[in-house]
């Protein structure tokens, strides 16, 4: 996760990591959102968006009770990475390339 995050940071203006529990994979999985331009990302603004505002946007677009997992509180939790993960992201210096692959298992 951290090596992927750092590799994306080499090519994109803003990279935001998040995690979700995937029950069929027996645990949490990490993902990254990468934004090419600063005006596209609003990375921190979206990551820290107020739960009530996000719930209202979901209601307006999809109606009530349409989503089983995702709401404003879930959103905040997804982007609240643990301290060890944040520390690992800050310390990561590997960049994945064809000649320098990273194997994860």
CSV table of C-alpha atoms in Angstrom, one decimal:
chain,number,residue,atom,x,y,z
A,1,UNK,CA,0.0,0.0,0.0
A,2,UNK,CA,2.7,2.5,1.0
A,3,UNK,CA,4.9,1.7,-2.0
A,4,UNK,CA,1.9,2.1,-4.4
A,5,UNK,CA,1.0,5.4,-2.7
A,6,UNK,CA,4.5,6.8,-3.0
A,7,UNK,CA,4.8,5.6,-6.7
A,8,UNK,CA,1.5,7.4,-7.5
A,9,UNK,CA,2.8,10.6,-5.8
A,10,UNK,CA,5.6,10.7,-8.4
A,11,UNK,CA,3.1,11.3,-11.2
A,12,UNK,CA,0.1,12.9,-9.7
A,13,UNK,CA,-0.5,16.2,-7.9
A,14,UNK,CA,-2.5,14.7,-5.1
A,15,UNK,CA,-2.8,11.2,-3.8
A,16,UNK,CA,-5.2,10.2,-1.0
A,17,UNK,CA,-5.1,6.8,0.7
A,18,UNK,CA,-8.1,5.2,2.3
A,19,UNK,CA,-9.1,1.7,3.6
A,20,UNK,CA,-12.3,-0.4,3.8
A,21,UNK,CA,-13.1,-3.7,5.3
A,22,UNK,CA,-13.6,-6.4,2.6
A,23,UNK,CA,-15.2,-9.3,4.4
A,24,UNK,CA,-14.6,-11.8,1.5
A,25,UNK,CA,-10.9,-10.9,1.8
A,26,UNK,CA,-11.0,-11.3,5.6
A,27,UNK,CA,-9.8,-7.8,6.6
A,28,UNK,CA,-9.1,-4.2,5.6
A,29,UNK,CA,-7.7,-3.3,2.2
A,30,UNK,CA,-6.0,0.0,1.3
A,31,UNK,CA,-6.7,2.0,-1.9
A,32,UNK,CA,-5.5,5.3,-3.3
A,33,UNK,CA,-7.2,8.0,-5.2
A,34,UNK,CA,-4.8,10.0,-7.4
A,35,UNK,CA,-5.6,13.4,-8.9
A,36,UNK,CA,-3.7,14.9,-11.9
A,37,UNK,CA,-4.5,18.6,-11.3
A,38,UNK,CA,-4.8,20.5,-8.0
A,39,UNK,CA,-8.2,21.9,-9.0
A,40,UNK,CA,-9.5,18.4,-9.7
A,41,UNK,CA,-8.6,16.9,-6.4
A,42,UNK,CA,-10.0,18.8,-3.5
A,43,UNK,CA,-8.4,15.8,-1.8
A,44,UNK,CA,-8.5,17.1,1.8
A,45,UNK,CA,-11.7,18.9,1.3
A,46,UNK,CA,-13.5,15.7,0.2
A,47,UNK,CA,-11.7,13.6,2.7
A,48,UNK,CA,-12.8,15.8,5.6
A,49,UNK,CA,-16.2,16.6,4.3
A,50,UNK,CA,-18.8,17.0,7.0
A,51,UNK,CA,-20.8,13.8,7.4
A,52,UNK,CA,-24.2,15.6,7.4
A,53,UNK,CA,-23.4,17.4,4.2
A,54,UNK,CA,-22.3,14.1,2.5
A,55,UNK,CA,-25.5,12.4,3.7
A,56,UNK,CA,-27.5,15.2,2.2
A,57,UNK,CA,-25.7,14.9,-1.1
A,58,UNK,CA,-26.3,11.1,-1.2
A,59,UNK,CA,-30.0,11.7,-0.4
A,60,UNK,CA,-30.3,14.3,-3.2
A,61,UNK,CA,-28.6,12.1,-5.8
A,62,UNK,CA,-29.8,8.6,-4.8
A,63,UNK,CA,-32.7,8.9,-2.4
A,64,UNK,CA,-32.8,7.6,1.1
A,65,UNK,CA,-31.8,4.1,2.2
A,66,UNK,CA,-30.3,3.1,-1.1
A,67,UNK,CA,-26.8,2.4,0.0
A,68,UNK,CA,-26.1,-0.5,2.4
A,69,UNK,CA,-22.5,0.4,3.4
A,70,UNK,CA,-21.6,4.0,2.5
A,71,UNK,CA,-22.7,7.1,4.3
A,72,UNK,CA,-21.1,10.2,5.7
A,73,UNK,CA,-19.8,8.5,8.8
A,74,UNK,CA,-18.4,5.6,6.8
A,75,UNK,CA,-16.7,8.0,4.5
A,76,UNK,CA,-14.9,9.7,7.4
A,77,UNK,CA,-13.8,6.3,8.8
A,78,UNK,CA,-12.5,5.2,5.4
A,79,UNK,CA,-10.1,8.1,5.2
A,80,UNK,CA,-9.1,8.0,8.9
A,81,UNK,CA,-6.0,5.9,8.4
A,82,UNK,CA,-4.3,4.5,11.5
A,83,UNK,CA,-1.2,6.2,12.9
A,84,UNK,CA,1.2,3.3,11.8
A,85,UNK,CA,-0.1,3.4,8.3
A,86,UNK,CA,0.2,7.2,8.1
A,87,UNK,CA,3.8,6.9,9.5
A,88,UNK,CA,4.6,4.2,6.9
A,89,UNK,CA,3.3,6.5,4.1
A,90,UNK,CA,5.4,9.4,5.3
A,91,UNK,CA,8.6,7.2,5.5
A,92,UNK,CA,8.1,5.3,2.3
A,93,UNK,CA,10.8,5.9,-0.3
A,94,UNK,CA,10.3,3.0,-2.7
A,95,UNK,CA,9.1,3.8,-6.2
A,96,UNK,CA,7.7,0.8,-8.2
A,97,UNK,CA,9.1,0.5,-11.7
A,98,UNK,CA,9.5,-2.3,-14.2
A,99,UNK,CA,13.1,-2.8,-13.0
A,100,UNK,CA,12.2,-2.3,-9.4
A,101,UNK,CA,9.0,-4.2,-8.7
A,102,UNK,CA,7.4,-4.7,-5.4
A,103,UNK,CA,5.9,-8.1,-4.6
A,104,UNK,CA,3.1,-8.2,-2.0
A,105,UNK,CA,1.5,-11.4,-0.6
